[in-house]
Each structure stands twice: as C-alpha cells, then as structure tokens.
Short mmCIF file of C-alpha atoms and ligand atoms in Angstrom, two decimals:
data_model
loop_
_atom_site.label_atom_id
_atom_site.label_comp_id
_atom_site.label_asym_id
_atom_site.label_seq_id
_atom_site.Cartn_x
_atom_site.Cartn_y
_atom_site.Cartn_z
CA UNK B 112 -65.46 69.59 171.68
CA UNK B 113 -66.70 66.95 170.62
CA UNK B 114 -70.63 67.84 169.16
CA UNK B 115 -73.09 64.60 169.41
CA UNK B 116 -75.94 63.74 167.30
CA UNK B 117 -79.11 65.10 169.34
CA UNK B 118 -82.24 64.09 168.47
CA UNK B 119 -83.69 65.67 170.79
CA UNK B 120 -87.61 66.57 170.36
CA UNK B 121 -87.13 69.85 172.01
CA UNK B 122 -85.50 72.40 172.89
CA UNK B 123 -83.72 70.68 170.02
CA UNK B 124 -80.74 71.00 167.54
CA UNK B 125 -79.57 74.22 166.06
CA UNK B 126 -77.78 74.60 162.79
CA UNK B 127 -74.15 74.83 163.64
CA UNK B 128 -73.02 77.56 161.59
CA UNK B 129 -75.60 79.43 163.34
CA UNK B 130 -74.10 78.83 167.26
CA UNK B 131 -70.58 79.55 165.74
CA UNK B 132 -71.88 82.69 164.45
CA UNK B 133 -73.74 83.68 167.98
CA UNK B 134 -70.44 82.63 169.41
CA UNK B 135 -68.40 85.10 167.17
CA UNK B 136 -70.98 88.21 168.25
CA UNK B 137 -71.13 86.96 171.41
CA UNK B 138 -69.07 89.39 173.05
CA UNK B 139 -69.13 92.07 171.11
CA UNK B 140 -72.19 92.66 168.81
CA UNK B 141 -70.44 94.04 165.46
CA UNK B 142 -68.63 96.64 167.02
CA UNK B 143 -71.06 97.77 169.44
CA UNK B 144 -68.64 96.60 172.55
CA UNK B 145 -71.80 94.44 174.13
CA UNK B 146 -73.90 91.15 173.67
CA UNK B 147 -77.51 91.51 172.37
CA UNK B 148 -78.06 89.93 175.36
CA UNK B 149 -76.84 93.39 177.51
CA UNK B 150 -78.61 95.80 174.78
CA UNK B 151 -81.34 98.09 175.18
CA UNK B 152 -83.89 97.02 172.83
CA UNK B 153 -85.20 100.21 172.31
CA UNK B 154 -81.98 100.84 170.96
CA UNK B 155 -81.34 101.42 166.82
CA UNK B 156 -78.91 97.85 166.82
CA UNK B 157 -81.84 96.10 168.60
CA UNK B 158 -84.50 97.40 166.53
CA UNK B 159 -82.94 96.70 163.25
CA UNK B 160 -82.06 92.57 164.65
CA UNK B 161 -85.89 92.28 165.13
CA UNK B 162 -87.19 93.97 162.01
CA UNK B 163 -84.13 92.09 159.73
CA UNK B 164 -86.02 89.03 161.35
CA UNK B 165 -89.53 89.51 160.88
CA UNK B 166 -88.61 90.59 157.40
CA UNK B 167 -86.39 87.35 156.40
CA UNK B 168 -89.24 85.23 157.89
CA UNK B 169 -91.97 87.00 155.80
CA UNK B 170 -89.70 86.60 152.41
CA UNK B 171 -88.72 83.39 153.50
CA UNK B 172 -92.65 81.83 153.74
CA UNK B 173 -93.81 84.88 151.90
CA UNK B 174 -96.02 85.96 154.07
CA UNK B 175 -98.94 88.43 152.98
CA UNK B 176 -98.96 92.20 154.31
CA UNK B 177 -102.40 91.46 155.75
CA UNK B 178 -100.70 88.96 157.86
CA UNK B 179 -99.22 90.65 161.03
CA UNK B 180 -95.81 88.39 162.25
CA UNK B 181 -95.35 88.62 166.85
CA UNK B 182 -92.32 87.69 168.40
CA UNK B 183 -94.24 86.45 171.47
CA UNK B 184 -93.14 84.71 175.33
CA UNK B 185 -94.55 81.61 176.80
CA UNK B 186 -94.64 79.25 174.79
CA UNK B 187 -97.11 77.17 172.08
CA UNK B 188 -98.98 76.99 175.57
CA UNK B 189 -99.66 80.43 176.16
CA UNK B 190 -101.31 80.42 172.78
CA UNK B 191 -103.50 77.54 173.40
CA UNK B 192 -104.80 80.75 176.06
CA UNK B 193 -104.25 83.17 173.71
CA UNK B 194 -106.44 81.69 171.25
CA UNK B 195 -109.81 81.09 172.49
CA UNK B 196 -109.51 84.64 174.33
CA UNK B 197 -108.82 86.88 171.27
CA UNK B 198 -110.84 84.63 168.71
CA UNK B 199 -113.91 83.40 170.92
CA UNK B 200 -116.07 86.37 169.51
CA UNK B 201 -119.16 83.56 169.99
CA UNK B 202 -117.59 81.54 172.85
CA UNK B 203 -117.55 78.27 170.24
CA UNK B 204 -114.34 76.85 168.50
CA UNK B 205 -113.96 73.44 166.68
CA UNK B 206 -111.03 71.52 167.58
CA UNK B 207 -109.68 68.33 165.94
CA UNK B 208 -107.95 65.94 168.81
CA UNK B 209 -104.62 64.49 167.03
CA UNK B 210 -102.32 64.22 170.05
CA UNK B 211 -101.42 65.49 172.92
CA UNK B 212 -100.92 68.88 172.53
CA UNK B 213 -104.21 69.27 170.37
CA UNK B 214 -105.63 67.83 173.25
CA UNK B 215 -104.18 70.65 175.74
CA UNK B 216 -105.54 73.29 173.52
CA UNK B 217 -108.68 72.18 173.69
CA UNK B 218 -108.65 71.67 177.15
CA UNK B 219 -107.48 75.37 177.86
CA UNK B 220 -109.94 76.78 175.20
CA UNK B 221 -113.30 75.38 177.73
CA UNK B 222 -112.38 77.78 179.70
CA UNK B 223 -113.44 80.50 177.75
CA UNK B 224 -116.30 78.94 175.62
CA UNK B 225 -117.60 75.82 174.00
CA UNK B 226 -115.08 73.76 172.20
CA UNK B 227 -116.83 71.04 169.74
CA UNK B 228 -114.20 67.99 169.30
CA UNK B 229 -114.88 67.67 165.59
CA UNK B 230 -112.92 64.53 164.95
CA UNK B 231 -109.71 62.45 167.10
CA UNK B 232 -107.69 59.87 167.18
CA UNK B 233 -107.81 59.06 170.48
CA UNK B 234 -108.85 56.19 170.08
CA UNK B 235 -105.86 53.96 168.63
CA UNK B 236 -103.02 56.11 171.04
CA UNK B 237 -103.44 59.05 168.16
CA UNK B 238 -101.35 56.61 165.92
CA UNK B 239 -103.25 58.68 162.89
CA UNK B 240 -104.74 61.87 161.48
CA UNK B 241 -108.44 61.45 161.93
CA UNK B 242 -110.29 61.16 158.51
CA UNK B 243 -111.18 64.65 157.35
CA UNK B 244 -113.69 64.02 154.67
CA UNK B 245 -117.04 63.99 156.44
CA UNK B 246 -116.63 67.04 159.36
CA UNK B 247 -119.34 69.25 160.63
CA UNK B 248 -117.92 72.03 161.63
CA UNK B 249 -120.21 74.45 164.08
CA UNK B 250 -122.33 77.05 162.66
CA UNK B 251 -121.45 78.94 165.49
CA UNK B 252 -117.65 77.83 165.47
CA UNK B 253 -115.27 81.53 165.60
CA UNK B 254 -112.44 78.58 164.09
CA UNK B 255 -111.36 75.04 163.92
CA UNK B 256 -108.10 74.52 165.80
CA UNK B 257 -105.51 71.58 164.33
CA UNK B 258 -102.51 70.62 165.67
CA UNK B 259 -100.21 70.21 162.32
CA UNK B 260 -97.61 67.75 163.42
CA UNK B 261 -97.75 65.86 166.88
CA UNK B 262 -94.48 66.26 168.19
CA UNK B 263 -95.22 63.03 170.99
CA UNK B 264 -96.92 60.63 168.46
CA UNK B 265 -95.17 61.23 165.10
CA UNK B 266 -97.96 61.91 162.59
CA UNK B 267 -98.53 65.37 160.35
CA UNK B 268 -101.18 66.71 158.32
CA UNK B 269 -100.88 66.48 154.38
CA UNK B 270 -104.09 68.23 154.24
CA UNK B 271 -106.09 70.71 155.70
CA UNK B 272 -109.80 70.37 156.87
CA UNK B 273 -112.41 71.92 154.96
CA UNK B 274 -113.41 74.64 157.13
CA UNK B 275 -116.56 76.12 155.54
CA UNK B 276 -114.95 79.54 155.77
CA UNK B 277 -114.32 79.08 158.82
CA UNK B 278 -110.12 80.69 160.29
CA UNK B 279 -107.96 77.80 160.50
CA UNK B 280 -105.53 77.65 163.54
CA UNK B 281 -102.59 76.01 163.91
CA UNK B 282 -100.27 74.94 165.69
CA UNK B 283 -96.59 74.12 163.64
CA UNK B 284 -94.27 74.04 166.75
CA UNK B 285 -92.66 71.08 165.65
CA UNK B 286 -93.12 71.96 161.86
CA UNK B 287 -92.84 75.35 161.35
CA UNK B 288 -90.17 76.02 158.11
CA UNK B 289 -90.40 72.30 157.63
CA UNK B 290 -91.97 72.91 154.09
CA UNK B 291 -93.89 75.40 152.36
CA UNK B 292 -96.74 76.90 154.09
CA UNK B 293 -99.59 78.79 152.05
CA UNK B 294 -100.09 81.10 154.91
CA UNK B 295 -103.49 82.43 152.91
CA UNK B 296 -105.03 79.13 153.93
CA UNK B 297 -104.74 80.17 157.67
CA UNK B 298 -106.85 82.97 160.11
CA UNK B 299 -103.51 81.99 162.87
CA UNK B 300 -100.31 79.96 162.43
CA UNK B 301 -98.47 79.58 165.97
CA UNK B 302 -94.94 77.62 167.09
CA UNK B 303 -92.86 78.04 169.84
CA UNK B 304 -89.12 78.04 169.09
CA UNK B 305 -87.40 75.62 170.46
CA UNK B 306 -88.57 72.70 168.17
CA UNK B 307 -87.39 73.63 164.82
CA UNK B 308 -86.81 77.55 165.15
CA UNK B 309 -84.34 78.62 167.94
CA UNK B 310 -83.45 78.60 171.54
CA UNK B 311 -86.71 78.57 174.01
CA UNK B 312 -88.07 81.46 175.38
CA UNK B 313 -89.83 82.92 172.22
CA UNK B 314 -93.27 81.81 170.26
CA UNK B 315 -93.98 82.90 166.97
CA UNK B 316 -97.48 84.08 165.60
CA UNK B 317 -98.42 84.78 162.58
CA UNK B 318 -101.95 86.30 161.85
CA UNK B 319 -104.22 87.58 160.15
CA UNK B 320 -105.00 91.11 160.43
CA UNK B 321 -109.44 91.24 160.71
CA UNK B 322 -109.05 88.57 163.45
CA UNK B 323 -106.81 91.08 165.58
CA UNK B 324 -109.79 92.28 167.66
CA UNK B 325 -109.93 95.66 170.11
CA UNK B 326 -113.32 94.86 171.58
CA UNK B 327 -111.98 92.38 174.41
CA UNK B 328 -113.27 92.67 177.95
CA UNK B 329 -111.61 94.65 179.77
CA UNK B 330 -110.16 92.60 182.36
CA UNK B 331 -108.10 90.75 179.41
CA UNK B 332 -104.62 90.38 180.43
CA UNK B 333 -102.89 93.37 178.10
CA UNK B 334 -99.90 91.24 177.70
CA UNK B 335 -102.65 88.88 176.27
CA UNK B 336 -103.92 91.13 173.67
CA UNK B 337 -102.99 90.78 170.08
CA UNK B 338 -104.50 94.28 169.47
CA UNK B 339 -102.02 95.41 172.09
CA UNK B 340 -98.75 93.45 171.14
CA UNK B 341 -99.70 94.06 167.09
CA UNK B 342 -99.45 97.43 167.72
CA UNK B 343 -96.08 97.53 169.84
CA UNK B 344 -94.70 94.94 167.02
CA UNK B 345 -93.82 92.64 169.51
CA UNK B 346 -92.64 95.08 171.80
CA UNK B 347 -95.21 96.35 174.57
CA UNK B 348 -92.76 95.26 176.65
CA UNK B 349 -89.12 93.44 176.50
CA UNK B 350 -89.20 90.89 174.32
CA UNK B 351 -87.15 88.16 174.41
CA UNK B 352 -84.62 89.49 172.71
CA UNK B 353 -82.02 87.32 172.19
CA UNK B 354 -84.02 84.40 170.89
CA UNK B 355 -85.62 86.71 168.80
CA UNK B 356 -81.67 87.62 167.53
CA UNK B 357 -81.05 83.61 167.23
CA UNK B 358 -84.29 83.07 165.43
CA UNK B 359 -83.61 85.91 162.75
CA UNK B 360 -79.94 83.65 162.25
CA UNK B 361 -82.55 80.98 161.73
CA UNK B 362 -84.24 82.10 158.94
CA UNK B 363 -81.08 83.94 157.03
CA UNK B 364 -79.80 79.91 157.49
CA UNK B 365 -82.67 79.04 155.67
CA UNK B 366 -82.79 81.82 152.92
CA UNK B 367 -79.04 80.60 152.00
CA UNK B 368 -79.71 76.99 152.22
CA UNK B 369 -82.13 77.89 148.87
CA UNK B 370 -85.31 78.62 151.24
CA UNK B 371 -88.30 75.95 152.47
CA UNK B 372 -88.48 73.95 149.50
CA UNK B 373 -84.60 73.34 149.63
CA UNK B 374 -85.56 72.33 152.94
CA UNK B 375 -88.64 70.06 152.57
CA UNK B 376 -86.62 68.12 150.01
CA UNK B 377 -83.77 67.48 152.54
CA UNK B 378 -86.37 66.69 155.25
CA UNK B 379 -87.88 64.18 153.09
CA UNK B 380 -84.81 62.45 151.90
CA UNK B 381 -83.82 62.12 155.46
CA UNK B 382 -87.18 61.11 157.41
CA UNK B 383 -87.09 58.68 153.96
CA UNK B 384 -83.63 56.96 155.11
CA UNK B 385 -85.11 56.29 158.51
CA UNK B 386 -88.64 54.71 157.29
CA UNK B 387 -87.04 52.61 154.50
CA UNK B 388 -85.23 50.92 156.91
CA UNK B 389 -87.86 50.84 159.56
CA UNK B 390 -90.01 49.01 157.20
CA UNK B 391 -87.52 45.86 155.84
CA UNK B 392 -86.41 45.71 159.64
CA UNK B 393 -87.06 42.66 161.57
CA UNK B 394 -86.15 44.04 164.80
CA UNK B 395 -87.86 48.12 164.57
CA UNK B 396 -91.23 49.17 162.93
CA UNK B 397 -92.84 52.40 163.19
CA UNK B 398 -95.68 53.37 164.99
CA UNK B 399 -98.17 54.73 163.00
CA UNK B 400 -100.12 54.87 159.81
CA UNK B 401 -97.48 55.53 157.17
CA UNK B 402 -100.01 58.05 155.54
CA UNK B 403 -100.02 60.14 158.68
CA UNK B 404 -95.91 59.88 159.13
CA UNK B 405 -94.58 63.24 160.53
CA UNK B 406 -90.82 63.84 159.22
CA UNK B 407 -89.91 65.65 161.93
CA UNK B 408 -90.49 63.12 164.80
CA UNK B 409 -89.97 59.66 163.94
CA UNK B 410 -91.51 57.38 166.65
CA UNK B 411 -90.68 53.53 166.48
CA UNK B 412 -90.41 50.92 168.74
CA UNK B 413 -88.63 47.60 168.81
CA UNK B 414 -89.66 43.62 168.86
CA UNK B 415 -88.95 44.51 173.23
CA UNK B 416 -89.19 47.12 175.46
CA UNK B 417 -85.79 45.76 177.29
CA UNK B 418 -84.75 45.54 173.75
CA UNK B 419 -85.79 49.54 173.39
CA UNK B 420 -83.85 50.33 176.81
CA UNK B 421 -81.31 48.39 175.66
CA UNK B 422 -80.89 50.32 172.03
CA UNK B 423 -81.52 53.67 173.76
CA UNK B 424 -78.29 53.19 176.19
CA UNK B 425 -76.13 52.00 173.48
CA UNK B 426 -76.97 54.31 170.94
CA UNK B 427 -76.11 56.83 173.26
CA UNK B 428 -72.93 55.21 174.36
CA UNK B 429 -72.24 56.14 170.96
CA UNK B 430 -73.44 59.41 170.43
CA UNK B 431 -76.80 59.51 169.28
CA UNK B 432 -78.82 61.15 172.07
CA UNK B 433 -82.24 61.48 173.25
CA UNK B 434 -83.82 58.83 171.62
CA UNK B 435 -85.85 57.69 174.34
CA UNK B 436 -89.81 57.97 173.45
CA UNK B 437 -91.81 60.59 175.17
CA UNK B 438 -93.31 58.45 177.98
CA UNK B 439 -97.00 58.30 177.89
CA UNK B 440 -95.84 56.25 174.17
CA UNK B 441 -92.54 54.35 175.13
CA UNK B 442 -89.90 52.98 172.69
CA UNK B 443 -88.11 55.74 170.74
CA UNK B 444 -88.36 58.84 168.99
CA UNK B 445 -85.63 60.22 166.65
CA UNK B 446 -86.43 64.37 166.09
CA UNK B 447 -84.79 64.78 162.75
CA UNK B 448 -85.47 68.86 162.59
CA UNK B 449 -84.17 71.19 160.10
CA UNK B 450 -80.66 71.25 161.27
CA UNK B 451 -80.22 67.88 161.55
CA UNK B 452 -77.77 66.94 159.10
CA UNK B 453 -78.59 63.99 156.72
CA UNK B 454 -74.65 62.57 158.00
CA UNK B 455 -76.53 62.00 161.44
CA UNK B 456 -79.86 60.69 160.03
CA UNK B 457 -77.34 58.08 157.91
CA UNK B 458 -75.00 57.40 160.85
CA UNK B 459 -77.95 56.58 163.49
CA UNK B 460 -80.00 54.31 160.34
CA UNK B 461 -76.34 52.42 159.98
CA UNK B 462 -75.96 52.15 164.09
CA UNK B 463 -79.77 50.39 164.10
CA UNK B 464 -78.02 47.84 161.53
CA UNK B 465 -75.66 46.66 163.31
CA UNK B 466 -77.67 46.93 166.38
CA UNK B 467 -80.30 44.77 164.51
CA UNK B 468 -77.28 42.42 163.29
CA UNK B 469 -75.21 42.19 166.95
CA UNK B 470 -79.41 41.19 169.03
CA UNK B 471 -80.43 38.70 166.71
CA UNK B 472 -82.35 40.72 163.85
CA UNK B 473 -81.95 39.96 160.26
CA UNK B 474 -80.23 42.89 158.99
C1 PLP F 568 -93.87 71.29 172.43
C2 PLP F 568 -95.00 71.66 171.41
C3 PLP F 568 -96.31 72.42 173.27
C4 PLP F 568 -95.81 73.13 173.96
O1 PLP F 568 -94.69 74.20 173.95
P1 PLP F 568 -94.41 75.55 174.98
O2 PLP F 568 -93.51 75.81 174.13
O3 PLP F 568 -93.54 73.90 175.80
O4 PLP F 568 -95.96 75.92 175.12
C5 PLP F 568 -97.26 72.98 171.80
N1 PLP F 568 -97.56 72.16 170.72
C6 PLP F 568 -96.71 71.43 169.93
C7 PLP F 568 -97.32 70.87 168.60
C8 PLP F 568 -95.32 71.24 170.88
O5 PLP F 568 -94.75 70.40 169.68
#
C-alpha cells in the first residue's frame, strides 16, 4: 500500500490515524459484532457515538450552551436554502460576495426574499476579501452572510464585518476547525464535512437558540426546519451515521493534538512554507492579495499555462495529486487542510524548487 500526498480541495485528505482506527473497527465495533454502518441509529451504542461527537466538538471549539449543534445532510449547499427559509423573517438579508460559494448562497436566498449585496470582490476575480470598513448593513436585514474561506480562490477573512447587531451567518466549509473560533460572534456557522472535518455526507450546523424559529410557513419541508432538527438532536430521521462517527474521530484527533490553537499554529507554519517559496520564486506566484491569503487553499500559477500543465502532470507522477486549480481560475491549488502533514508541504515545496530549476527558473 502506498499513500500519496493528496492536495484535493474536497472530498479531501483525512488524518491517517483516524482512517486506521476506523479500519480496525470496521467489522466489529467495540465488541458489537457489527460495523457502525450496520447499526441502528436508535441503538445505545450509536447514541453514545453521536453524543460523544457533539460533546467533543463542544469542548474543542468552546461552544456556549445557548447554541445547538446539528449534524445534517445535504452538504453546505442545502444550508444555502435552509438559512433563508428559517431566518428570513423580514424577507431580507445582506450578503458579502467573496467567491463562488458566497455567490451561490446569495442566489439561493433570493428565492426567499430580498438579498442586498453589501460588498463584493467579483471585480478582480475574487482575489481579495472586500473592504469591511464602510458596509451599509440594511435596517431590515434578518442576518448578514459571509463565506469565511473561499475554497476556489484561496482567500480568507482575517476580521469580521460589523453587522450592527444583526446575526452573522458564516459558511466555514473549508476552514472549520483550522483555527480557534469565537462562537459568540456568530448567529449560525455551517460547514460541509468533506473539506476539513470528515467524509462527504455530513454538514455541521452551529446555531444560536434564539434564531431557531417555530413560526415557519406550514409548507416548509420538515427536514429543513432547524426547530425540528434541534428538538430531535439531528435524529428526526436516520442521520448520516458513519459520517458522524468519523467526524467524531477527527474531533478526538484534534483534542489529542492540543486543540484548535495547536492545529492553527501548524496550519500557519504549513501555509508560510508555500507562500514564502512562492514570493521568492521566479516561476510560480500566488494569485491573491497577500493580506487575504487562505491558510487552507493556496492558489498559484506559473509563468505560462503550458508550464502549469507540465507541473501538474509531473507532480502527479511524483506522488502529489489533485493540484489542478478550479476550472474557473486555472493554475494550481494546493489544499493543505488540517490532515495534511507538514512533511507533505515540505515535500511539495522541494518538488517545486526542483521543477523550477529544471525548467529554466532561478531556484
Ligand atoms: C465545497 C463548498 C461548498 C459546497 O459544499 P457541498 O457540501 O458540496 O454542498 C460550499 N461552501 C464552501 C465554502 C465550500 O468549500
């Protein structure tokens, strides 16, 4: 067996230790004689798995008791709909458009009410986080929506907008658990698991209790009501049992590592390795504004498209896979989520140096 360095943006790399543990429990979970996949979600054993996952997540992030934690399905994309359906009481919301997913979220919300685009970075291909200084928060806005880390373009928020007291809703799909989070600053946080937390099929929602409404139109699909999901502790119907089990293992892995501050330190170190190299390279360069650089998704290009292609091909042959940038951006993207070891990033940078040298660069 040979594992490569997988720089996929998602579904993405998971901690080896977590996969090995899951493997060892695959056929017989703790003496039950069955796999977690084969187990009733109403069983005592499974209840313990989901309770532990929630308790560990609460401990890891420091989630106050007036926030609910939900493990749902439908990915981050279903949250694009659930948020306006559940939160748009005045049928109005403010959105900041910092990338592809932020835009998708706003487009979906438009079906349910008035969407005010209060800032955007579309003018420069989403290569920066919009200026947050002079935002005009709409008086009747039910919430302000941002996308914390722009997976496709490789930018990230380093400060939060002042929302004039309106609940801040954040899509953290590609940055959740990469750094400490001050939950109190948010009304809702959601994250599809398949980027930084677990396998595809689970989305984590953290929602302040006072935002969970009961007075929704009667035609609201029952699965899309936060009140129903919260009352039933994510088990109104069969939850994504195996995904939640693996997320739980990742939470434990992070706790053992020293928590979010510890992993953040490692993430900053990894990102610095690549960005420092890019800044000194005569062949490769980062594609976004320095002050908006993501520490999860590093987007870069070389001096020509042909060279990009050659690089991606040779990198793959050398055990560095999924480095091709999103089709809308081109170039390369190295996703260096929590589970990517420092050695993986070092090896990539070494490979880039060799490639640069062999192809006429000065490195
Ligand atoms: C991947 C991604 C999405 C879409 O996630 P799905 O789970 O496929 O719906 C949304 N937002 C961000 C920031 C993402 O990275």
